[in-house]
Amino acid sequence: MGVDSGLPDFRGPEGFWRAYPPYRRLGLRFEEIADPEHFDDDPELAWGFYGHRLALYRRTDPHAGHTVLRRWADRWPARVFTSNVDGAFQRAGFADETVTECHGAIGTLQCTAPCHEGTWSADGVDVAVDEDTMRARPPLPSCPRCGRVARPNILMFGDGAWVPGHHEAKETAHRTWLRGLDARRLVVVELGAGTAVPTVRRHAELAAAASGALVRINVREPGIRHGRGIALASGARATLEAIDAALAG
């Protein structure tokens, strides 16, 4: 979904390095820069990456595929379960309480310690970044309680300090909603969920287990175990628009 909005594709080191050449020079892959330890060891390096992403996501508009999903949600009971952290579904008009962000959201901050279990909005937070070096310029966001450097409320690689905050309550509400459905009539549309971090992929397979109605839209990894579903090796936006046109016809 993000790639169809023009966001960089972080899959594989080459895709990541094309988007962020300074990290090629440093030899850092996505999973290495997306490490919470950098906020303690080198916060300017950490906020260089996340500050740039925060600004990028703010100026990126949802695409027509989001509009299709929003139209379906008006027609049928629906919820979103996503590992994307960009907040695009909310900007596309989905009510925040219907969007479960299982890996957190870049628009929310937390303490790096953390000194408390609270989170707060990143609205109004702007991080200046030198795009030649991808390092942030002070002042950096800080925790209002203890003064330590703050960080995005995103579940990173090897992250023992993530604060689930309201995401935990939303995930509980999502699972309660699923249990209240007739699982035999549930259709799951999965978009771009890869196997490297398979959280969304596994959730989709389990949710669709009773109905077998899983539509997996994935350019690189469309395969479905045991053949229970429909695999489409294509992009999210174009495929959603084609399905929507077929439904309308």
XYZ file of N, CA and C in Angstrom:
747
model
N 0.835 -1.206 0.000
C 0.000 0.000 0.000
C 0.869 1.255 0.000
N 1.916 1.246 0.811
C 2.777 2.416 0.890
C 3.530 2.693 -0.399
N 4.000 1.624 -1.044
C 4.747 1.792 -2.291
C 3.870 2.439 -3.360
N 2.591 2.073 -3.393
C 1.686 2.663 -4.378
C 1.392 4.131 -4.090
N 1.720 4.591 -2.895
C 1.615 6.026 -2.577
C 2.921 6.756 -2.858
N 3.932 6.013 -3.334
C 5.223 6.615 -3.639
C 6.248 6.489 -2.532
N 5.927 5.733 -1.483
C 6.880 5.541 -0.389
C 7.937 4.516 -0.799
N 9.150 4.615 -0.238
C 10.209 3.682 -0.627
C 9.922 2.260 -0.174
N 10.428 1.311 -0.939
C 10.310 -0.111 -0.629
C 11.564 -0.531 0.127
N 11.385 -0.947 1.375
C 12.533 -1.294 2.208
C 12.922 -2.770 2.110
N 12.251 -3.534 1.248
C 12.540 -4.962 1.191
C 13.879 -5.201 0.500
N 14.762 -5.857 1.231
C 16.088 -6.132 0.697
C 16.989 -4.917 0.821
N 18.289 -5.129 1.014
C 19.204 -3.997 1.189
C 19.259 -3.058 -0.002
N 19.138 -3.592 -1.231
C 19.241 -2.715 -2.401
C 18.078 -1.728 -2.460
N 16.861 -2.197 -2.155
C 15.708 -1.300 -2.142
C 15.852 -0.219 -1.087
N 16.336 -0.587 0.073
C 16.531 0.362 1.156
C 17.621 1.370 0.806
N 18.710 0.882 0.253
C 19.833 1.768 -0.060
C 19.522 2.698 -1.225
N 18.661 2.275 -2.148
C 18.251 3.196 -3.206
C 17.492 4.385 -2.628
N 16.707 4.113 -1.590
C 15.940 5.185 -0.947
C 16.828 6.053 -0.061
N 17.843 5.444 0.555
C 18.695 6.156 1.518
C 20.171 5.848 1.234
N 20.759 6.490 0.225
C 22.159 6.208 -0.128
C 23.156 6.363 1.015
N 22.979 7.307 1.965
C 23.973 7.399 3.046
C 24.139 6.101 3.826
N 23.085 5.313 3.931
C 23.201 4.066 4.689
C 23.972 3.014 3.916
N 23.996 3.116 2.578
C 24.873 2.229 1.809
C 26.330 2.497 2.171
N 26.676 3.796 2.247
C 28.055 4.143 2.594
C 28.422 3.653 3.988
N 27.438 3.657 4.884
C 27.683 3.189 6.250
C 27.549 1.674 6.371
N 27.042 1.032 5.323
C 26.861 -0.413 5.363
C 25.729 -0.849 6.268
N 24.749 0.034 6.500
C 23.647 -0.270 7.409
C 22.411 -0.680 6.617
N 21.858 -1.827 6.960
C 20.605 -2.276 6.374
C 19.430 -1.736 7.193
N 18.214 -1.897 6.648
C 17.025 -1.387 7.326
C 16.904 -1.959 8.732
N 17.069 -3.270 8.856
C 16.898 -3.890 10.173
C 17.976 -3.467 11.160
N 19.075 -2.909 10.649
C 20.119 -2.424 11.557
C 19.871 -0.984 11.984
N 19.364 -0.149 11.088
C 19.076 1.232 11.480
C 17.791 1.304 12.296
N 16.853 0.370 12.054
C 15.591 0.334 12.805
C 15.795 -0.451 14.098
N 16.770 -0.027 14.869
C 17.171 -0.700 16.106
C 17.036 0.301 17.251
N 16.279 -0.019 18.297
C 16.065 0.959 19.371
C 17.328 1.354 20.117
N 18.377 0.530 20.050
C 19.610 0.855 20.770
C 20.250 2.142 20.264
N 19.997 2.497 18.992
C 20.588 3.724 18.454
C 20.082 4.968 19.185
N 18.867 4.913 19.731
C 18.343 6.079 20.447
C 19.128 6.345 21.730
N 19.804 5.322 22.260
C 20.684 5.508 23.411
C 22.119 5.795 22.976
N 22.597 5.041 21.987
C 24.007 5.118 21.601
C 24.315 6.285 20.669
N 23.400 6.603 19.774
C 23.623 7.656 18.784
C 22.268 8.219 18.367
N 21.621 9.020 19.236
C 20.254 9.476 18.947
C 20.137 10.324 17.688
N 21.204 11.049 17.303
C 21.137 11.826 16.065
C 21.032 10.905 14.849
N 21.724 9.760 14.894
C 21.616 8.771 13.822
C 20.207 8.185 13.789
N 19.686 7.805 14.960
C 18.354 7.202 15.035
C 17.284 8.169 14.553
N 17.329 9.409 15.035
C 16.295 10.373 14.654
C 16.494 10.881 13.216
N 17.696 10.723 12.667
C 17.880 11.058 11.266
C 16.986 10.205 10.387
N 16.932 8.910 10.697
C 16.088 7.991 9.931
C 14.615 8.223 10.226
N 14.260 8.240 11.496
C 12.841 8.329 11.839
C 12.289 9.738 11.660
N 13.112 10.746 11.813
C 12.657 12.106 11.546
C 12.353 12.311 10.072
N 13.198 11.724 9.220
C 12.955 11.806 7.777
C 11.672 11.070 7.414
N 11.468 9.890 7.977
C 10.252 9.119 7.692
C 9.005 9.842 8.194
N 9.095 10.463 9.355
C 7.953 11.193 9.902
C 7.521 12.297 8.943
N 8.482 13.059 8.443
C 8.159 14.136 7.498
C 7.634 13.577 6.182
N 8.223 12.476 5.712
C 7.801 11.866 4.456
C 6.359 11.369 4.542
N 6.028 10.693 5.621
C 4.674 10.148 5.766
C 3.646 11.260 5.897
N 4.011 12.339 6.528
C 3.075 13.453 6.680
C 2.678 14.061 5.339
N 3.600 14.081 4.401
C 3.291 14.721 3.123
C 2.858 13.723 2.048
N 2.645 12.464 2.431
C 2.220 11.434 1.492
C 0.722 11.193 1.628
N 0.003 11.342 0.526
C -1.449 11.163 0.544
C -1.825 9.709 0.288
N -2.891 9.221 0.918
C -3.417 7.890 0.583
C -3.796 7.841 -0.899
N -3.730 6.652 -1.491
C -4.023 6.521 -2.916
C -5.419 5.942 -3.133
N -5.759 5.703 -4.396
C -7.103 5.259 -4.742
C -7.450 3.900 -4.146
N -6.445 3.082 -3.868
C -6.705 1.796 -3.227
C -7.279 1.968 -1.829
N -6.771 2.962 -1.097
C -7.343 3.270 0.215
C -8.809 3.686 0.080
N -9.103 4.446 -0.965
C -10.477 4.893 -1.191
C -11.405 3.713 -1.451
N -10.921 2.727 -2.216
C -11.715 1.525 -2.473
C -12.028 0.812 -1.158
N -11.002 0.615 -0.330
C -11.211 -0.074 0.948
C -12.177 0.696 1.843
N -12.057 2.020 1.815
C -12.965 2.829 2.633
C -14.402 2.676 2.142
N -14.590 2.594 0.832
C -15.929 2.410 0.267
C -16.493 1.042 0.661
N -15.660 0.003 0.648
C -16.116 -1.320 1.084
C -16.508 -1.313 2.557
N -15.747 -0.571 3.378
C -16.044 -0.493 4.808
C -17.376 0.206 5.065
N -17.789 1.075 4.146
C -19.110 1.695 4.258
C -20.218 0.708 3.908
N -19.869 -0.287 3.108
C -20.864 -1.246 2.615
C -20.983 -2.473 3.511
N -19.859 -2.932 4.040
C -19.833 -4.135 4.877
C -19.085 -3.849 6.175
N -19.407 -4.564 7.276
C -18.620 -4.414 8.509
C -17.156 -4.748 8.224
N -16.249 -3.895 8.619
C -14.840 -4.105 8.262
C -13.925 -3.456 9.290
N -12.753 -4.021 9.400
C -11.688 -3.431 10.222
C -10.365 -3.597 9.479
N -9.371 -2.815 9.907
C -8.028 -2.866 9.323
C -7.061 -3.397 10.377
N -6.224 -4.358 9.972
C -5.129 -4.864 10.812
C -3.862 -4.664 9.993
N -2.970 -3.793 10.438
C -1.826 -3.415 9.602
C -0.527 -3.342 10.393
N 0.558 -3.659 9.699
C 1.894 -3.434 10.267
C 2.481 -2.124 9.761
N 1.773 -1.441 8.870
C 2.229 -0.123 8.419
C 2.141 0.867 9.575
N 3.083 1.773 9.642
C 3.148 2.724 10.763
C 2.885 4.147 10.310
N 2.415 4.317 9.049
C 2.349 5.657 8.453
C 1.052 6.420 8.715
N 0.049 5.761 9.289
C -1.210 6.448 9.564
C -2.060 6.722 8.345
N -1.763 6.071 7.212
C -2.472 6.370 5.965
C -3.940 5.971 6.022
N -4.261 4.881 6.717
C -5.658 4.450 6.763
C -6.533 5.490 7.462
N -6.026 6.077 8.538
C -6.790 7.124 9.215
C -6.943 8.340 8.318
N -5.872 8.711 7.600
C -5.977 9.860 6.704
C -6.938 9.578 5.549
N -7.123 8.306 5.215
C -8.059 7.936 4.156
C -9.504 7.932 4.645
N -9.713 8.155 5.934
C -11.077 8.261 6.444
C -11.529 7.139 7.352
N -10.676 6.150 7.608
C -11.037 5.108 8.556
C -11.007 5.673 9.976
N -12.022 5.345 10.771
C -12.029 5.757 12.175
C -10.850 5.103 12.888
N -10.165 5.856 13.727
C -8.962 5.347 14.378
C -9.235 4.066 15.153
N -10.417 3.961 15.767
C -10.698 2.778 16.576
C -10.894 1.522 15.737
N -11.028 1.654 14.418
C -11.173 0.484 13.546
C -9.855 0.076 12.901
N -8.771 0.768 13.213
C -7.456 0.477 12.625
C -6.525 -0.027 13.718
N -6.129 -1.290 13.619
C -5.196 -1.881 14.573
C -3.802 -1.851 13.962
N -2.905 -1.090 14.572
C -1.524 -0.954 14.085
C -0.630 -1.822 14.962
N -0.418 -3.057 14.530
C 0.220 -4.049 15.389
C 1.683 -3.745 15.685
N 2.311 -2.890 14.882
C 3.706 -2.506 15.130
C 3.827 -1.051 15.582
N 2.712 -0.446 15.993
C 2.745 0.933 16.456
C 2.567 1.925 15.326
N 2.862 3.199 15.637
C 2.634 4.272 14.668
C 3.683 5.360 14.847
N 4.163 5.900 13.729
C 5.207 6.906 13.792
C 4.681 8.244 14.305
N 3.371 8.433 14.262
C 2.784 9.676 14.738
C 2.583 9.735 16.236
N 3.106 8.745 16.961
C 3.019 8.689 18.415
C 4.427 8.488 18.965
N 4.719 9.127 20.091
C 6.043 9.035 20.703
C 5.972 8.350 22.065
N 7.128 7.892 22.521
C 7.257 7.305 23.854
C 8.645 7.621 24.396
N 8.831 7.408 25.692
C 10.150 7.580 26.306
C 11.044 6.419 25.895
N 12.339 6.683 25.713
C 13.260 5.610 25.344
C 13.565 4.687 26.514
N 13.389 5.145 27.766
C 13.761 4.315 28.920
C 12.997 2.981 28.965
N 11.678 2.923 28.939
C 10.738 4.028 29.142
C 10.513 4.269 30.636
N 10.356 5.539 31.001
C 10.143 5.865 32.413
C 8.685 5.709 32.809
N 7.790 5.557 31.827
C 6.372 5.352 32.103
C 5.755 4.667 30.894
N 4.551 4.180 31.035
C 3.885 3.402 29.988
C 3.023 4.258 29.066
N 3.128 5.568 29.191
C 2.316 6.455 28.377
C 2.944 6.759 27.026
N 2.117 7.215 26.111
C 2.562 7.685 24.803
C 1.930 9.047 24.558
N 2.456 9.782 23.572
C 1.890 11.089 23.260
C 2.052 11.371 21.781
N 1.253 12.307 21.302
C 1.208 12.597 19.872
C 2.486 13.304 19.410
N 2.882 12.990 18.172
C 4.018 13.676 17.550
C 3.575 14.910 16.782
N 2.292 15.258 16.853
C 1.818 16.471 16.185
C 2.619 17.674 16.674
N 3.097 18.468 15.747
C 3.893 19.635 16.105
C 5.373 19.348 16.283
N 5.760 18.082 16.225
C 7.174 17.702 16.359
C 7.804 17.685 14.973
N 8.824 18.495 14.777
C 9.563 18.534 13.522
C 11.038 18.299 13.820
N 11.615 17.337 13.153
C 13.022 16.996 13.368
C 13.809 17.405 12.123
N 14.765 18.306 12.305
C 15.604 18.736 11.182
C 16.629 17.652 10.876
N 16.739 17.275 9.606
C 17.627 16.185 9.210
C 18.549 16.654 8.090
N 19.855 16.403 8.246
C 20.819 16.630 7.172
C 20.730 15.435 6.224
N 20.147 15.609 5.048
C 19.898 14.473 4.165
C 21.164 13.942 3.497
N 22.273 14.658 3.588
C 23.535 14.126 3.073
C 24.112 13.072 4.008
N 23.919 13.268 5.293
C 24.454 12.334 6.289
C 23.364 11.523 6.970
N 22.096 11.939 6.779
C 20.954 11.324 7.450
C 21.115 11.352 8.967
N 21.629 12.488 9.464
C 21.718 12.688 10.906
C 20.821 13.871 11.289
N 20.169 13.736 12.429
C 19.269 14.781 12.915
C 20.059 15.871 13.626
N 19.514 17.084 13.543
C 20.125 18.210 14.244
C 19.346 18.480 15.533
N 20.042 18.652 16.649
C 19.349 18.992 17.895
C 18.595 20.310 17.737
N 17.544 20.523 18.571
C 17.093 19.640 19.657
C 16.273 18.468 19.147
N 16.390 17.350 19.859
C 15.639 16.153 19.528
C 14.408 16.052 20.433
N 13.380 15.353 20.001
C 12.209 15.163 20.870
C 12.612 14.531 22.195
N 11.971 14.940 23.256
C 12.320 14.430 24.580
C 11.068 14.043 25.355
N 11.268 13.200 26.348
C 10.180 12.755 27.210
C 9.765 13.894 28.130
N 8.485 14.246 28.183
C 8.061 15.357 29.038
C 8.170 15.048 30.515
N 8.324 13.772 30.868
C 8.390 13.405 32.281
C 9.814 13.362 32.809
N 10.728 12.685 32.085
C 12.087 12.525 32.609
C 13.136 13.295 31.820
N 12.794 13.814 30.646
C 13.727 14.593 29.849
C 14.636 13.783 28.953
N 14.548 12.461 29.013
C 15.366 11.642 28.125
C 14.891 11.799 26.678
N 15.742 11.363 25.753
C 15.349 11.401 24.346
C 14.103 10.533 24.154
N 13.147 11.053 23.408
C 11.956 10.278 23.050
C 12.228 9.507 21.766
N 11.344 8.609 21.439
C 11.459 7.809 20.221
C 10.061 7.570 19.658
N 9.944 7.222 18.386
C 8.631 6.853 17.859
C 8.088 5.617 18.568
N 6.810 5.570 18.724
C 6.150 4.432 19.373
C 5.933 3.320 18.344
N 7.065 2.819 17.831
C 7.084 1.768 16.810
C 7.821 0.558 17.368
N 7.284 -0.623 17.124
C 7.970 -1.851 17.508
C 9.111 -2.085 16.524
N 10.346 -1.970 17.018
C 11.528 -2.101 16.169
C 12.118 -3.497 16.310
N 13.220 -3.752 15.617
C 13.860 -5.061 15.686
C 14.558 -5.223 17.040
N 14.353 -6.358 17.697
C 14.971 -6.608 18.990
C 14.550 -5.618 20.053
N 13.286 -5.206 20.008
C 12.803 -4.099 20.834
C 12.198 -4.608 22.142
N 12.897 -4.358 23.246
C 12.376 -4.727 24.557
C 11.777 -3.556 25.309
N 11.786 -2.375 24.699
C 11.313 -1.173 25.395
C 10.069 -0.571 24.759
N 9.485 -1.263 23.776
C 8.282 -0.729 23.134
C 7.133 -0.672 24.126
N 6.402 0.423 24.102
C 5.220 0.594 24.950
C 3.985 0.360 24.084
N 3.255 -0.730 24.299
C 2.078 -0.988 23.447
C 1.021 0.098 23.541
N 0.880 0.706 24.713
C -0.067 1.800 24.874
C -1.447 1.450 24.359
N -2.060 2.378 23.613
C -3.417 2.162 23.124
C -3.478 1.109 22.029
N -2.338 0.748 21.448
C -2.343 -0.290 20.409
C -2.775 -1.636 20.993
N -2.410 -1.890 22.232
C -2.790 -3.147 22.864
C -4.306 -3.227 23.029
N -4.920 -2.121 23.468
C -6.374 -2.096 23.628
C -7.072 -2.252 22.280
N -6.519 -1.645 21.228
C -7.124 -1.758 19.902
C -7.001 -3.181 19.364
N -5.897 -3.837 19.661
C -5.749 -5.222 19.207
C -6.742 -6.126 19.934
N -6.952 -5.882 21.224
C -7.949 -6.648 21.972
C -9.334 -6.439 21.380
N -9.665 -5.176 21.054
C -10.967 -4.874 20.450
C -11.106 -5.549 19.085
N -10.017 -5.594 18.332
C -10.042 -6.232 17.015
C -10.345 -7.722 17.145
N -9.694 -8.377 18.074
C -9.905 -9.817 18.242
C -11.303 -10.110 18.793
N -11.806 -9.225 19.645
C -13.183 -9.374 20.129
C -14.172 -9.256 18.980
N -13.915 -8.299 18.080
C -14.767 -8.130 16.895
C -14.765 -9.387 16.033
N -13.591 -9.966 15.826
C -13.488 -11.183 15.027
C -14.279 -12.323 15.655
N -14.179 -12.462 16.982
C -14.888 -13.555 17.647
C -16.406 -13.390 17.552
N -16.867 -12.169 17.390
C -18.303 -11.923 17.291
C -18.871 -12.147 15.904
N -18.033 -12.459 14.935
C -18.481 -12.670 13.558
C -18.794 -14.141 13.295
N -19.542 -14.382 12.257
C -19.660 -15.734 11.727
C -18.413 -15.964 10.870
N -17.445 -16.689 11.422
C -16.143 -16.846 10.764
C -16.258 -17.489 9.393
N -17.347 -18.215 9.157
C -17.516 -18.887 7.859
C -17.868 -17.898 6.755
N -18.220 -16.663 7.132
C -18.602 -15.656 6.126
C -17.559 -14.535 6.028
N -16.469 -14.684 6.745
C -15.449 -13.631 6.774
C -14.568 -13.698 5.522
N -14.376 -12.549 4.884
C -13.432 -12.421 3.768
C -12.257 -11.567 4.243
N -11.050 -12.043 4.035
C -9.843 -11.317 4.413
C -9.101 -10.894 3.149
N -8.869 -9.611 3.007
C -8.081 -9.093 1.895
C -6.737 -8.664 2.468
N -5.677 -9.353 2.068
C -4.334 -9.087 2.584
C -3.518 -8.400 1.498
N -2.820 -7.343 1.854
C -2.136 -6.506 0.869
C -0.650 -6.369 1.203
N 0.195 -7.024 0.408
C 1.627 -6.791 0.507
C 2.304 -7.313 1.753
N 1.677 -8.231 2.480
C 2.287 -8.752 3.712
C 3.324 -9.804 3.351
N 4.573 -9.543 3.674
C 5.659 -10.449 3.298
C 5.933 -11.510 4.337
N 6.905 -12.354 4.038
C 7.265 -13.455 4.925
C 8.409 -13.103 5.867
N 9.147 -12.021 5.590
C 10.287 -11.673 6.444
C 9.829 -11.314 7.855
N 8.768 -10.504 7.956
C 8.122 -10.201 9.236
C 6.655 -10.594 9.047
N 6.298 -11.843 9.373
C 5.022 -12.392 8.917
C 3.829 -12.126 9.831
N 3.866 -11.094 10.662
C 2.787 -10.841 11.617
C 1.433 -10.753 10.931
N 1.321 -9.894 9.923
C 0.041 -9.693 9.238
C -0.330 -10.938 8.440
N 0.627 -11.545 7.806
C 0.389 -12.734 6.977
C -0.217 -13.870 7.814
N 0.357 -14.108 8.979
C -0.155 -15.183 9.843
C -1.528 -14.830 10.387
N -1.725 -13.567 10.748
C -3.021 -13.143 11.266
C -4.102 -13.342 10.206
N -3.789 -13.003 8.964
C -4.754 -13.159 7.874
C -5.100 -14.626 7.659
N -4.102 -15.488 7.683
C -4.352 -16.918 7.475
C -5.216 -17.498 8.587
N -4.955 -17.122 9.829
C -5.757 -17.627 10.942
C -7.187 -17.099 10.881
N -7.326 -15.803 10.569
C -8.660 -15.210 10.520
C -9.509 -15.846 9.425
N -8.868 -16.233 8.317
C -9.594 -16.802 7.187
C -9.659 -18.324 7.221
N -9.210 -18.926 8.306
C -9.116 -20.386 8.342
C -10.474 -21.064 8.169
N -11.525 -20.518 8.793
C -12.837 -21.161 8.739
C -13.505 -20.997 7.379
N -13.315 -19.841 6.762
C -13.988 -19.576 5.486
C -13.154 -19.959 4.273
N -11.837 -19.944 4.406
C -10.961 -20.143 3.254
C -10.980 -18.973 2.304
N -11.630 -17.870 2.718
C -11.793 -16.702 1.841
C -10.694 -15.687 2.110
N -9.488 -16.044 1.716
C -8.334 -15.152 1.824
C -7.934 -14.708 0.424
N -7.877 -13.398 0.209
C -7.398 -12.844 -1.052
C -6.038 -12.235 -0.764
N -4.991 -12.888 -1.211
C -3.625 -12.425 -0.943
C -3.099 -11.690 -2.169
N -2.912 -10.386 -2.040
C -2.415 -9.537 -3.115
C -0.971 -9.191 -2.792
N -0.036 -9.733 -3.560
C 1.370 -9.601 -3.205
C 2.219 -9.799 -4.455
N 2.955 -8.772 -4.843
C 3.755 -8.835 -6.073
C 4.793 -9.944 -5.991
N 5.470 -10.084 -4.840
C 6.600 -11.005 -4.736
C 6.239 -12.362 -4.137
N 5.355 -12.365 -3.143
C 5.109 -13.594 -2.376
C 3.599 -13.872 -2.264
N 2.958 -14.185 -3.385
C 1.509 -14.365 -3.345
C 1.054 -15.743 -2.883
N 1.980 -16.699 -2.745
C 1.589 -18.074 -2.459
C 0.796 -18.228 -1.178
N -0.167 -19.147 -1.195
C -1.011 -19.431 -0.033
C -0.840 -20.901 0.334
N -0.543 -21.151 1.582
C -0.382 -22.526 2.042
C -1.682 -23.311 1.873
N -1.562 -24.542 1.433
C -2.691 -25.470 1.284
C -3.712 -24.993 0.245
N -3.396 -23.916 -0.476
C -4.281 -23.456 -1.533
C -5.611 -22.913 -1.065
N -5.714 -22.528 0.206
C -6.995 -22.040 0.739
C -7.094 -20.532 0.566
N -7.467 -20.121 -0.638
C -7.606 -18.703 -0.908
C -7.270 -18.397 -2.359
N -7.182 -17.107 -2.643
C -6.865 -16.633 -3.989
C -5.576 -15.829 -3.927
N -4.588 -16.221 -4.719
C -3.293 -15.554 -4.747
C -3.188 -14.698 -5.997
N -2.921 -13.407 -5.811
C -2.812 -12.476 -6.931
C -1.440 -11.808 -6.889
N -0.619 -12.106 -7.877
C 0.739 -11.544 -7.940
C 0.693 -10.192 -8.640
N 0.178 -9.206 -7.952
C 0.016 -7.885 -8.550
C 0.040 -6.822 -7.463
N 0.060 -5.553 -7.885
C 0.135 -4.446 -6.946
C -1.195 -4.176 -6.266
N -1.128 -3.507 -5.131
C -2.320 -3.286 -4.308
C -3.333 -2.372 -4.987
N -2.897 -1.197 -5.387
C -3.843 -0.210 -5.915
C -4.584 -0.727 -7.151
N -3.841 -1.196 -8.138
C -4.467 -1.639 -9.392
C -5.406 -2.813 -9.146
N -5.010 -3.716 -8.263
C -5.835 -4.897 -8.013
C -7.112 -4.534 -7.272
N -7.008 -3.676 -6.281
C -8.201 -3.237 -5.556
C -9.179 -2.539 -6.494
N -8.659 -1.691 -7.365
C -9.531 -1.002 -8.316
C -10.203 -1.987 -9.267
N -9.469 -3.024 -9.685
C -10.053 -4.014 -10.600
C -11.140 -4.824 -9.894
N -10.894 -5.223 -8.651
C -11.907 -5.979 -7.896
C -13.138 -5.097 -7.680
N -12.899 -3.826 -7.351
C -14.016 -2.915 -7.108
C -14.860 -2.745 -8.361
N -14.200 -2.649 -9.507
C -14.926 -2.516 -10.776
C -15.746 -3.767 -11.069
N -15.182 -4.940 -10.750
C -15.902 -6.194 -10.974
C -17.126 -6.286 -10.057
N -16.966 -5.845 -8.815
C -18.104 -5.858 -7.881
C -19.199 -4.911 -8.351
N -18.811 -3.772 -8.876
C -19.791 -2.799 -9.352
C -20.525 -3.291 -10.590
N -19.819 -4.114 -11.373
C -20.431 -4.608 -12.600
C -21.364 -5.764 -12.357
